[in-house]
Structures are given as C-alpha cells and as structure tokens.
mmCIF file of C-alpha atoms and ligand atoms in Angstrom:
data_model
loop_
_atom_site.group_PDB
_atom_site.id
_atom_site.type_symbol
_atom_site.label_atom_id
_atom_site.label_comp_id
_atom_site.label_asym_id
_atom_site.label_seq_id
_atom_site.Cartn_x
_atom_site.Cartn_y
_atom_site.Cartn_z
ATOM 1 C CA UNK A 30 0.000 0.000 0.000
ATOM 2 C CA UNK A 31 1.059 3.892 -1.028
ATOM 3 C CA UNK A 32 0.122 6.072 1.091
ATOM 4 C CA UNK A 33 -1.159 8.137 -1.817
ATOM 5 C CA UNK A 34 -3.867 5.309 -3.058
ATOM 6 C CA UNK A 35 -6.201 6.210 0.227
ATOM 7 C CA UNK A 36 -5.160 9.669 0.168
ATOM 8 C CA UNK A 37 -7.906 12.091 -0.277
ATOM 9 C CA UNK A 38 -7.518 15.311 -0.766
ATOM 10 C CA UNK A 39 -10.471 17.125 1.604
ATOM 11 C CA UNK A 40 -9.092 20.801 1.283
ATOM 12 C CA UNK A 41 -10.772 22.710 -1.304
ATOM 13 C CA UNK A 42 -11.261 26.988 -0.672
ATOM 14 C CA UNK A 43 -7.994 26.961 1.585
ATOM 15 C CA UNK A 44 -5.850 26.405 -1.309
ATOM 16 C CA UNK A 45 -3.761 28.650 -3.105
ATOM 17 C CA UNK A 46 -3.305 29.041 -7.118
ATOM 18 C CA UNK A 47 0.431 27.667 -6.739
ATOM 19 C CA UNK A 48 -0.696 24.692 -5.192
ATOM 20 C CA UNK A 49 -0.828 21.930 -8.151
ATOM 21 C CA UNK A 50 -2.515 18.971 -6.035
ATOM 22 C CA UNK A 51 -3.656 16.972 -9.589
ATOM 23 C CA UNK A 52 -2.675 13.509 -8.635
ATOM 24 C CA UNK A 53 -5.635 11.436 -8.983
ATOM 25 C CA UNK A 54 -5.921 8.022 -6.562
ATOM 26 C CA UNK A 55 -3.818 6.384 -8.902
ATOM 27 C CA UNK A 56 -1.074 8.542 -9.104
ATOM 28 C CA UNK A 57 2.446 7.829 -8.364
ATOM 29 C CA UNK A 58 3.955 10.307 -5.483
ATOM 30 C CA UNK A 59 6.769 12.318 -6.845
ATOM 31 C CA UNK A 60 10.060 11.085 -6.141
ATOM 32 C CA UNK A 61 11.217 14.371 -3.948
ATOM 33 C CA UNK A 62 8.807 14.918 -0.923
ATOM 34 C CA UNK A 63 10.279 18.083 0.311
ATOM 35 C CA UNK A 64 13.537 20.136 -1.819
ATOM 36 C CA UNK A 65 15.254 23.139 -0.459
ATOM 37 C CA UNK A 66 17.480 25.410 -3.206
ATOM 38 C CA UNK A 67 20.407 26.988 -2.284
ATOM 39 C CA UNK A 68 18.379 28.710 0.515
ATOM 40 C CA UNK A 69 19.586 31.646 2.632
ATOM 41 C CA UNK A 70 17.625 32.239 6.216
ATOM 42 C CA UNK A 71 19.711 35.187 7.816
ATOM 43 C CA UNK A 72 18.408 35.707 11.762
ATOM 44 C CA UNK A 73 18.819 39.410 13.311
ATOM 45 C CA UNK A 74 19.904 42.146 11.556
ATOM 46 C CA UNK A 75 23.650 44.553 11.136
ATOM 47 C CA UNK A 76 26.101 43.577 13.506
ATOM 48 C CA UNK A 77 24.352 41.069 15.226
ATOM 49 C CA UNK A 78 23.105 38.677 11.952
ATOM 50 C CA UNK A 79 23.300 35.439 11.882
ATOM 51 C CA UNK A 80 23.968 33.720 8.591
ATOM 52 C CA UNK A 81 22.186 30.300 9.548
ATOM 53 C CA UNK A 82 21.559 28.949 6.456
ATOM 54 C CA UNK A 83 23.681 29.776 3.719
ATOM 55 C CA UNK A 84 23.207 28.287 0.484
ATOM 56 C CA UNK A 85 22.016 24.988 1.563
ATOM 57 C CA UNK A 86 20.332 22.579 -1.406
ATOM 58 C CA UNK A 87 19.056 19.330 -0.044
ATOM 59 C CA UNK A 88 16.967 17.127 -1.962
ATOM 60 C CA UNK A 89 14.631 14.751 0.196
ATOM 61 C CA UNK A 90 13.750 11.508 -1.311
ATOM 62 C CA UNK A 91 10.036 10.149 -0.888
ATOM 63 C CA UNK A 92 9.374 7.363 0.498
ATOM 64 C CA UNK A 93 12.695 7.242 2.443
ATOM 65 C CA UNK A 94 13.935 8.059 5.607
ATOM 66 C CA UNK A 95 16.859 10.861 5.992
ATOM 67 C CA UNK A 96 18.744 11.742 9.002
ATOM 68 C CA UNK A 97 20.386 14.964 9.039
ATOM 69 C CA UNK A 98 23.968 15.805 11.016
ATOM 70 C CA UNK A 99 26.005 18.186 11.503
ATOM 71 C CA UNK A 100 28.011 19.773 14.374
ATOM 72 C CA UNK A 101 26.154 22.281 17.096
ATOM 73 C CA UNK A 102 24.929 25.709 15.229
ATOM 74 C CA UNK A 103 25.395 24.219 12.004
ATOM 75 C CA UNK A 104 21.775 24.826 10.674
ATOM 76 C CA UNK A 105 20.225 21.665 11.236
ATOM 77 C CA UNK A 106 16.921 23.178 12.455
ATOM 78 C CA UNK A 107 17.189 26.013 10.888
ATOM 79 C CA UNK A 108 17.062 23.923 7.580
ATOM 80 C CA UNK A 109 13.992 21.340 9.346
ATOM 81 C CA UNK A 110 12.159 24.609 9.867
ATOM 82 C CA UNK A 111 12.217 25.772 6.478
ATOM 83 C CA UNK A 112 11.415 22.604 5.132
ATOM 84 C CA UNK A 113 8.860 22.116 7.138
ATOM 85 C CA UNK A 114 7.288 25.205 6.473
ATOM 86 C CA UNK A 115 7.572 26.831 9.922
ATOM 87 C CA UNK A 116 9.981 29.674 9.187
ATOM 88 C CA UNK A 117 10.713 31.748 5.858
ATOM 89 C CA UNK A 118 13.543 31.823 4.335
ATOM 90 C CA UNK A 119 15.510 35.278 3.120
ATOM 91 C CA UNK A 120 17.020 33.596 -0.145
ATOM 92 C CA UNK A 121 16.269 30.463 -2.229
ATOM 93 C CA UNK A 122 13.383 28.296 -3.101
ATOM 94 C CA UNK A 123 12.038 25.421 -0.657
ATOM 95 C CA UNK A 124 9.299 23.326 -1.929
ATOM 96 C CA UNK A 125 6.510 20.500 -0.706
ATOM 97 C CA UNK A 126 5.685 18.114 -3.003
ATOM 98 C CA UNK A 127 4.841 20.556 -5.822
ATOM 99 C CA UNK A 128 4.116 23.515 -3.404
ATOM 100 C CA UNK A 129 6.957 26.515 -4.046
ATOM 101 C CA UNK A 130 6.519 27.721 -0.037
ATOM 102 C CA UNK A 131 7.280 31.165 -0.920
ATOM 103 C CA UNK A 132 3.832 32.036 -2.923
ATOM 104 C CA UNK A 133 2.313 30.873 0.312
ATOM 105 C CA UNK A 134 0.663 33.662 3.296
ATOM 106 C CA UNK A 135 1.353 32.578 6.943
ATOM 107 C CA UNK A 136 -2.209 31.354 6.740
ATOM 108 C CA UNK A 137 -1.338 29.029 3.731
ATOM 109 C CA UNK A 138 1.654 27.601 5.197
ATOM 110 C CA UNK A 139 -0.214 26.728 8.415
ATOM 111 C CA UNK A 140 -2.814 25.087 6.053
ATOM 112 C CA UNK A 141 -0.251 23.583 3.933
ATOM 113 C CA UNK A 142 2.260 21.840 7.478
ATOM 114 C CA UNK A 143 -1.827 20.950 8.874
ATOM 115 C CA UNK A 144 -2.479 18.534 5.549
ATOM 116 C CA UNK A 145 1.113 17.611 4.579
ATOM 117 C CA UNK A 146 3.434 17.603 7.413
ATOM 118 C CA UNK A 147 4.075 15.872 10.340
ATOM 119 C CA UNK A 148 6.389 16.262 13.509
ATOM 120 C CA UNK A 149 7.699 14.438 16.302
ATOM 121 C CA UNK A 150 9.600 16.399 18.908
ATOM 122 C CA UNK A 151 12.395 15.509 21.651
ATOM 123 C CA UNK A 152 10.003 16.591 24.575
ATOM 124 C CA UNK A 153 7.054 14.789 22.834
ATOM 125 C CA UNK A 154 4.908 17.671 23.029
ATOM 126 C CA UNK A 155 1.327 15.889 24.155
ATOM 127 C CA UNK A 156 -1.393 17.403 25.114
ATOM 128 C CA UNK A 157 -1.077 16.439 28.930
ATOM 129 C CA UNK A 158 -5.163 16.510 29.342
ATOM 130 C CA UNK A 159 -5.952 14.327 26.177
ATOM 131 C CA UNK A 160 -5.736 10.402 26.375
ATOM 132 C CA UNK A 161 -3.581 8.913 23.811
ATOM 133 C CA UNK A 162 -6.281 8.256 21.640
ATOM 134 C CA UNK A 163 -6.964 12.093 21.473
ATOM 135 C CA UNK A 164 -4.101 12.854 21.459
ATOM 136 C CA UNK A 165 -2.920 10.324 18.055
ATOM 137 C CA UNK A 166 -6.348 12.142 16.295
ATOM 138 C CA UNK A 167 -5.643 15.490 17.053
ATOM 139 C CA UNK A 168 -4.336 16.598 13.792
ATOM 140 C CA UNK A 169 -6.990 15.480 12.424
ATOM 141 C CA UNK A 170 -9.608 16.849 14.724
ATOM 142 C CA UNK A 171 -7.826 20.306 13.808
ATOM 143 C CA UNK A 172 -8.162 19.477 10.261
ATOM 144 C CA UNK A 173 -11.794 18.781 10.501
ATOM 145 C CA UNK A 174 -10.759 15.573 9.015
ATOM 146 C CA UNK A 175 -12.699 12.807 9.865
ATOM 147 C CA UNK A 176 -10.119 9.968 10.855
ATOM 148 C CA UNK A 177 -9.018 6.908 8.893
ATOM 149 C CA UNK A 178 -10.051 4.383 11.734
ATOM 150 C CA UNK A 179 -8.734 1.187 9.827
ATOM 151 C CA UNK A 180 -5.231 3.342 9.452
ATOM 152 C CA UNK A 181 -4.887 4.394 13.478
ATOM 153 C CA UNK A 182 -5.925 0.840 14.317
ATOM 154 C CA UNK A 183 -2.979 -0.305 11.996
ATOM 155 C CA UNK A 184 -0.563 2.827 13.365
ATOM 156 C CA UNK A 185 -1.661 2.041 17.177
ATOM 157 C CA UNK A 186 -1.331 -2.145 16.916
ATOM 158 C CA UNK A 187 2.006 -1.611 14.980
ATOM 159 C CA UNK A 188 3.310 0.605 17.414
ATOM 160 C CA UNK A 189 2.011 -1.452 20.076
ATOM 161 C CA UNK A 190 -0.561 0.966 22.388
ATOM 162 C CA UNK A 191 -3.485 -0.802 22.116
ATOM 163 C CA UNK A 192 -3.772 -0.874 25.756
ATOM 164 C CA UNK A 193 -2.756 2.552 26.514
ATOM 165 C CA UNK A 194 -5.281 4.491 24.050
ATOM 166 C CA UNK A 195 -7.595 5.905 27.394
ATOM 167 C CA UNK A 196 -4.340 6.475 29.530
ATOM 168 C CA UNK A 197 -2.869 10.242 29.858
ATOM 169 C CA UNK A 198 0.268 11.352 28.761
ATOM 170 C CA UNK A 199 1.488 11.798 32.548
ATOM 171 C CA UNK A 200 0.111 7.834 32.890
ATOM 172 C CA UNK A 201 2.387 6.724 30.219
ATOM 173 C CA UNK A 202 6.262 5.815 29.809
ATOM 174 C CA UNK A 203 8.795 8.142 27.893
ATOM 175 C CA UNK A 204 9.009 5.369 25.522
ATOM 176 C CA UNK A 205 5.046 4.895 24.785
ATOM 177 C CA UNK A 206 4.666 8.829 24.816
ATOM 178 C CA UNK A 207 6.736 9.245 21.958
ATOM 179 C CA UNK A 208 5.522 5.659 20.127
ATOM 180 C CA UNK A 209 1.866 8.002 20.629
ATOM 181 C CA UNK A 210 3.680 10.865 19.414
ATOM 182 C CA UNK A 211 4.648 9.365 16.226
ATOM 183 C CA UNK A 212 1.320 7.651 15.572
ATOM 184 C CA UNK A 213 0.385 10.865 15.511
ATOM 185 C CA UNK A 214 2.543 12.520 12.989
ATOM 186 C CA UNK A 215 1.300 9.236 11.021
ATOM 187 C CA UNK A 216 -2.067 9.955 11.529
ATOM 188 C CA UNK A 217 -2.913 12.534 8.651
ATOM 189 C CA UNK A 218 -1.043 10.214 6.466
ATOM 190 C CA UNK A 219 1.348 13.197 5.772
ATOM 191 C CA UNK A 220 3.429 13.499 2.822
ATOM 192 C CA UNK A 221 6.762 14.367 4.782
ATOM 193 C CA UNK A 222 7.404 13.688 8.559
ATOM 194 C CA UNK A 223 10.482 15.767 10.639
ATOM 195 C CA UNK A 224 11.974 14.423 13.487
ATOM 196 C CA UNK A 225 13.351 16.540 15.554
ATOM 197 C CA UNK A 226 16.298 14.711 18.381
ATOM 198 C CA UNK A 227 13.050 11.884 18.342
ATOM 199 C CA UNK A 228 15.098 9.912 21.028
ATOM 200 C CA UNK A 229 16.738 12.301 22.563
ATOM 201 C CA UNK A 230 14.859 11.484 25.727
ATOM 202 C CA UNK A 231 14.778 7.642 25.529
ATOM 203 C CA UNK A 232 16.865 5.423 27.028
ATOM 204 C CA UNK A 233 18.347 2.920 24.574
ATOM 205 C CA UNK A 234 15.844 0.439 24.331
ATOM 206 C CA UNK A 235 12.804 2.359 23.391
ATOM 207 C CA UNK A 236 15.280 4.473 21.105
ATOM 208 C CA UNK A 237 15.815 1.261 19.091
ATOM 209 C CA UNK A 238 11.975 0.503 19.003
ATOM 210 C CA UNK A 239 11.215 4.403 17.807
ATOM 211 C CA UNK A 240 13.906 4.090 15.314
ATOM 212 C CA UNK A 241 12.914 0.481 13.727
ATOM 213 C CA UNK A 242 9.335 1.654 13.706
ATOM 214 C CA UNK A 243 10.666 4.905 11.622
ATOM 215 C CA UNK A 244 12.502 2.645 9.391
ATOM 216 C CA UNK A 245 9.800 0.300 8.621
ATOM 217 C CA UNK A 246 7.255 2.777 8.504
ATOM 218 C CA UNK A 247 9.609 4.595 5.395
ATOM 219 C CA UNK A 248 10.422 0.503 4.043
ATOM 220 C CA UNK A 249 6.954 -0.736 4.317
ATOM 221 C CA UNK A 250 4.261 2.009 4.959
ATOM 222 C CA UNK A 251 6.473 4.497 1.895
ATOM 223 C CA UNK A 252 6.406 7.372 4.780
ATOM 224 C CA UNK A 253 9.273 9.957 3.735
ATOM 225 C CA UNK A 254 11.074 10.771 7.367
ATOM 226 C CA UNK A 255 13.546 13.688 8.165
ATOM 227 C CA UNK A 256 15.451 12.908 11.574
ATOM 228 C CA UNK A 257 17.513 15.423 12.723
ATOM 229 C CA UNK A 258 20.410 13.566 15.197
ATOM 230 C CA UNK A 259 23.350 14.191 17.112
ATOM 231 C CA UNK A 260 23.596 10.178 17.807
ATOM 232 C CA UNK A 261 25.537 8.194 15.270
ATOM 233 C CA UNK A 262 23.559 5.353 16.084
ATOM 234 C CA UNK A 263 20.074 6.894 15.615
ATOM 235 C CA UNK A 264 21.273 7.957 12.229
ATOM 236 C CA UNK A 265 22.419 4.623 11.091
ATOM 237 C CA UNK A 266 19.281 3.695 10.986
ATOM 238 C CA UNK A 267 18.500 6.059 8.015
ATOM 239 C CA UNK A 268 18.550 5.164 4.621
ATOM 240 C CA UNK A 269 20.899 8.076 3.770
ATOM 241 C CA UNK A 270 22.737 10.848 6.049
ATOM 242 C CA UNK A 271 23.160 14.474 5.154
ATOM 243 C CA UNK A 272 25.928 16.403 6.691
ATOM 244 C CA UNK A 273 25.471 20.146 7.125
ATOM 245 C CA UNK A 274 28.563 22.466 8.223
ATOM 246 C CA UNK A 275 28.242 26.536 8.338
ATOM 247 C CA UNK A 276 24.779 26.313 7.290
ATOM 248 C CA UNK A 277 25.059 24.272 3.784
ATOM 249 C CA UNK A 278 24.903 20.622 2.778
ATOM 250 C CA UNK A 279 28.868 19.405 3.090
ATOM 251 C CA UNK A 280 27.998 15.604 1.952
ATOM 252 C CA UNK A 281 25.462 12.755 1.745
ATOM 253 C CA UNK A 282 26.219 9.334 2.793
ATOM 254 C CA UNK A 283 24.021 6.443 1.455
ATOM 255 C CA UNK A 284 23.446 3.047 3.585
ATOM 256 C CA UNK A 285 25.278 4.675 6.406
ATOM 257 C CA UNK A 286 26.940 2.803 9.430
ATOM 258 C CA UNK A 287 27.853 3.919 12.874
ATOM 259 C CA UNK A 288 31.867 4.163 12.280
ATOM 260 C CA UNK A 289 31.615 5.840 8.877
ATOM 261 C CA UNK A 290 29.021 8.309 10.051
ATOM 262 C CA UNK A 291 31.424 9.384 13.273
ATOM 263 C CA UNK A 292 34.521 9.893 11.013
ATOM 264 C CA UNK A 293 32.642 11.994 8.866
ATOM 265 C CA UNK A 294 31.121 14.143 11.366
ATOM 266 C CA UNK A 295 34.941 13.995 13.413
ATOM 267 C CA UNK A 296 36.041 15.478 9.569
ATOM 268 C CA UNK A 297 33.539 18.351 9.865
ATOM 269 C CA UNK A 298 34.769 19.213 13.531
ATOM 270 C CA UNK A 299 32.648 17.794 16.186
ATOM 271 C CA UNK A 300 32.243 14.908 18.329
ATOM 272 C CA UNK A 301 28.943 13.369 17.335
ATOM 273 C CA UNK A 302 27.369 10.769 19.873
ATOM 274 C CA UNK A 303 28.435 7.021 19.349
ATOM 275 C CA UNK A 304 24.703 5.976 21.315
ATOM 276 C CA UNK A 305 26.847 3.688 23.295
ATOM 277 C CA UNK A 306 26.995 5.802 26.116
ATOM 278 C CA UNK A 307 23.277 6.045 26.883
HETATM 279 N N1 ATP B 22 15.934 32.552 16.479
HETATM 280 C C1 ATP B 22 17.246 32.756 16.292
HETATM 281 N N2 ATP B 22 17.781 33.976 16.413
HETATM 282 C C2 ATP B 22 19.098 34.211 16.194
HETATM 283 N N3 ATP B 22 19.977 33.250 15.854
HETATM 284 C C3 ATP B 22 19.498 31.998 15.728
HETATM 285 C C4 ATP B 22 18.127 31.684 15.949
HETATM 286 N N4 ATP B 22 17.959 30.352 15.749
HETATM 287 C C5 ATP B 22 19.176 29.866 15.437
HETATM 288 N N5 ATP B 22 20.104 30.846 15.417
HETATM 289 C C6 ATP B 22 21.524 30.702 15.070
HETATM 290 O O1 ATP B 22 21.602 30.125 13.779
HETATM 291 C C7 ATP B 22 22.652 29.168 13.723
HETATM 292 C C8 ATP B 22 22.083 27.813 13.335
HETATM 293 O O2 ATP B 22 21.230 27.374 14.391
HETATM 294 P P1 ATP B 22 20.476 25.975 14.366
HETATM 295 O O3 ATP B 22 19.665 25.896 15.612
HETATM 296 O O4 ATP B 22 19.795 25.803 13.078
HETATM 297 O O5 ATP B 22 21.696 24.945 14.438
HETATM 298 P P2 ATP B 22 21.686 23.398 14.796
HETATM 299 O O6 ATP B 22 22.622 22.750 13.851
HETATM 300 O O7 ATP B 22 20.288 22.891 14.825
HETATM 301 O O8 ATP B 22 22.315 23.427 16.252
HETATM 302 P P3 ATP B 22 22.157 22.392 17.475
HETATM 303 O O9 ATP B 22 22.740 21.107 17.010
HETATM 304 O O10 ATP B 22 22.984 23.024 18.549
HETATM 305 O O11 ATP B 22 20.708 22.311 17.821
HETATM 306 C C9 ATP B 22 23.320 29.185 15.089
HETATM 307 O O12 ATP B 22 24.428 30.054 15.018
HETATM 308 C C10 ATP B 22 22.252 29.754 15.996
HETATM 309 O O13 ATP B 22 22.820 30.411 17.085
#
C-alpha cells in the first residue's frame, strides 16, 4: 500500500493558485517529498546577523527516511524549519511536493504543514489533558478531518498501544509517549514527517523501538522521514545521512553505518554521539 492510493484530498477553498494537487488516486507520489534550493535564512539584523543557512540545497527523497547531522549551530533546524514550512527563508526556493513555499501567506503555510506535514519532537509535546487516543487524532480533529479508523488501528497495533489508548500522557512511559507521538505525525497520512532529536529522551531500548518503527514505517508504509540527530547510532538507521557544516549541505552518505558516520562528522569538527553511552 502507497500512502497516496487512500489519500484524499479534503481541502478545497484553503488552497492557493500555486498549489498543483492533480494527482488522482492512482497517481504515483513524486520522487522528492520536500527540496530546499540553495536557501539563505539570515536571523537578526547589522552587527548582530546570523547567517544560519547559507546556500544549503538538499533534496529529500520520498518514500525514504533521511537523518540529518552536523556539528552544534550548524543549521540543522534552521534547515527542518524551512522545510517544514515553519519559518521563511531570506534567499532560495524550498518546496513541498509541488508547493513553491514562498507564494504561500502565513495562513497558507499553516494550512499547507496541517495537511502535509508531520512532527515528532524531543520533549514529545502531548497534550497532557488528552488520552492517547486524542491525542494520536488530534491533527486530524484540527483538520476537521474525519479519521481513517482502519489506518490508526494499523498505526496504534504496529506501534504497540493498544492498551494505553484511554491512559494520559502523565500515565504513560517516555518510551510509549513518543511511540503516541509518532502515531500521531502518522495519523494525517502526511506526505513528509520531521523528526526533531526523536530519542533524545529515551533510554536505549525504546530508542531502538522508535527508530525500527521509523525505518519500517519509510520501508513498508512508503512514509518519507527527516530525523535530525546528534547520535551516530540513531542515524544509522536512516537510509541516507546528510551532513550540514556553516549552514550548507557538506555531503550525503548512502546506507550509512555507525563508524563511517562518526569519522565523517569527526572530519567536519565535532564529536557526534556514538549511542553507546546512553
Ligand atoms: N531565532 C534565532 N535567532 C538568532 N539566531 C538563531 C536563531 N535560531 C538559530 N540561530 C543561530 O543560527 C545558527 C544555526 O542554528 P540551528 O539551531 O539551526 O543549528 P543546529 O545545527 O540545529 O544546532 P544544534 O545542534 O545546537 O541544535 C546558530 O548560530 C544559531 O545560534
């Protein structure tokens, strides 16, 4: 199954003129989910500007799942921010799918991230007075969508919280907060997810659950995933990494493993986390 096939397109009078949604049910997805062009995001002003971004071009595969390095300050999510539509960017083109992000109001690009995008954050960011189950449907019950029960039965038994849907964040373990965190993100059936540190706050174990579910999810579900990572190990379990340095794309490493992604990032100046030492 695609992802596309059951996708239905519900927004109608929200959508801008630059917004080419034509794919019919049959439709392939295009082979780049999210593209950024030589893109220039410059924070403050005069003596005080920060050149975050500057001239970074990354290409993000559909279907696929990305991590993205690089050391402290670098732009990593400065870049995850522009991609994801959160932030503008000063220079350079960043597209959705087919959407060019700069034709878009704030209003559009809130519209656009609410039917396209989905995130998963470090601190898990649930609503602490939902359930889980509220809390996996909430983009959807922001959407006015009306959920996709056979899909968040599928996301919910695959990710194994059957038994935890009525329980409250506060009731639930770091690792099964974030498992409901990513259902989700997976919930809309977004085009692109971005994960930002996603097991950051996990001890090992449930890192390597969250992280094999993000895999298969891209393998088997077609679910294009952005991870931003300071862990080595995290990252190996990408189908590519992208290295950023002084706010550009330095180098792309396909079918990476833990040794060849530290001597790359020890080649760009920092110390990136083995994961052993969690
Ligand atoms: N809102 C902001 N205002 C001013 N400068 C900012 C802002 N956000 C980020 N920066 C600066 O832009 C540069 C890139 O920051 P960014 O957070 O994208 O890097 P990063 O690679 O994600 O870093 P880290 O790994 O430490 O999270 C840094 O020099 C940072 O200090």
């Amino acid at each position: 199954m695609t992802l596309t096939e059951t996708h239905t397109e519900t927004h109608t009078e929200t959508h801008t003129e630059t917004h080419t949604e034509t794919h019919t049910e049959t439709s392939p997805r295009t082979a780049v989910a999210a593209l950024a062009r030589d893109v220039v995001k410059i924070y403050g002003r005069g003596d005080t500007a920060v050149r975050a971004l500057d001239g970074a071009t990354l290409s993000i595969p559909a279907g696929r799942f990305t991590a993205v390095m690089g050391p402290s300050g670098s732009g990593k999510s400065t870049l995850m921010h522009a991609l994801a539509g959160l932030d503008t960017v000063n220079e350079g083109q960043v597209l959705i799918g087919d959407t060019d992000l700069a034709g878009l109001s704030e209003r559009q690009r809130t519209l656009l991230r609410r039917e396209h995008v989905g995130f998963v954050f470090q601190s898990f960011n649930l609503v602490p007075t939902l359930t889980a189950a509220e809390n996996i449907e909430l983009p959807l019950t922001l959407a006015g969508r009306r959920a996709d029960r056979a899909w968040i039965d599928e996301l919910v038994e695959m990710l194994g919280l059957a038994d935890r849907l009525l329980h409250r964040p506060a009731e639930l373990s770091g690792g099964q907060q974030q498992r409901v965190a990513v259902a989700r993100a997976l919930a809309a059936r977004p085009r692109i997810v971005f994960a930002d540190e996603p097991t950051g706050n996990l001890d090992s174990r449930a890192g390597e659950a969250l992280l094999g579910f993000l895999r298969h999810a891209a393998h088997e579900l077609g679910q294009t995933i952005v991870m931003v990572t300071h862990d080595a190990t995290a990252a190996a379990y990408a189908d590519q990494v992208v290295f950023l340095a002084d706010g550009r794309v330095v180098g792309e490493l396909p079918a990476p493993t833990v040794p060849e992604i530290l001597s790359r990032m020890a080649g760009l100046g920092s110390a990136a986390r083995s994961g052993k030492e969690k």
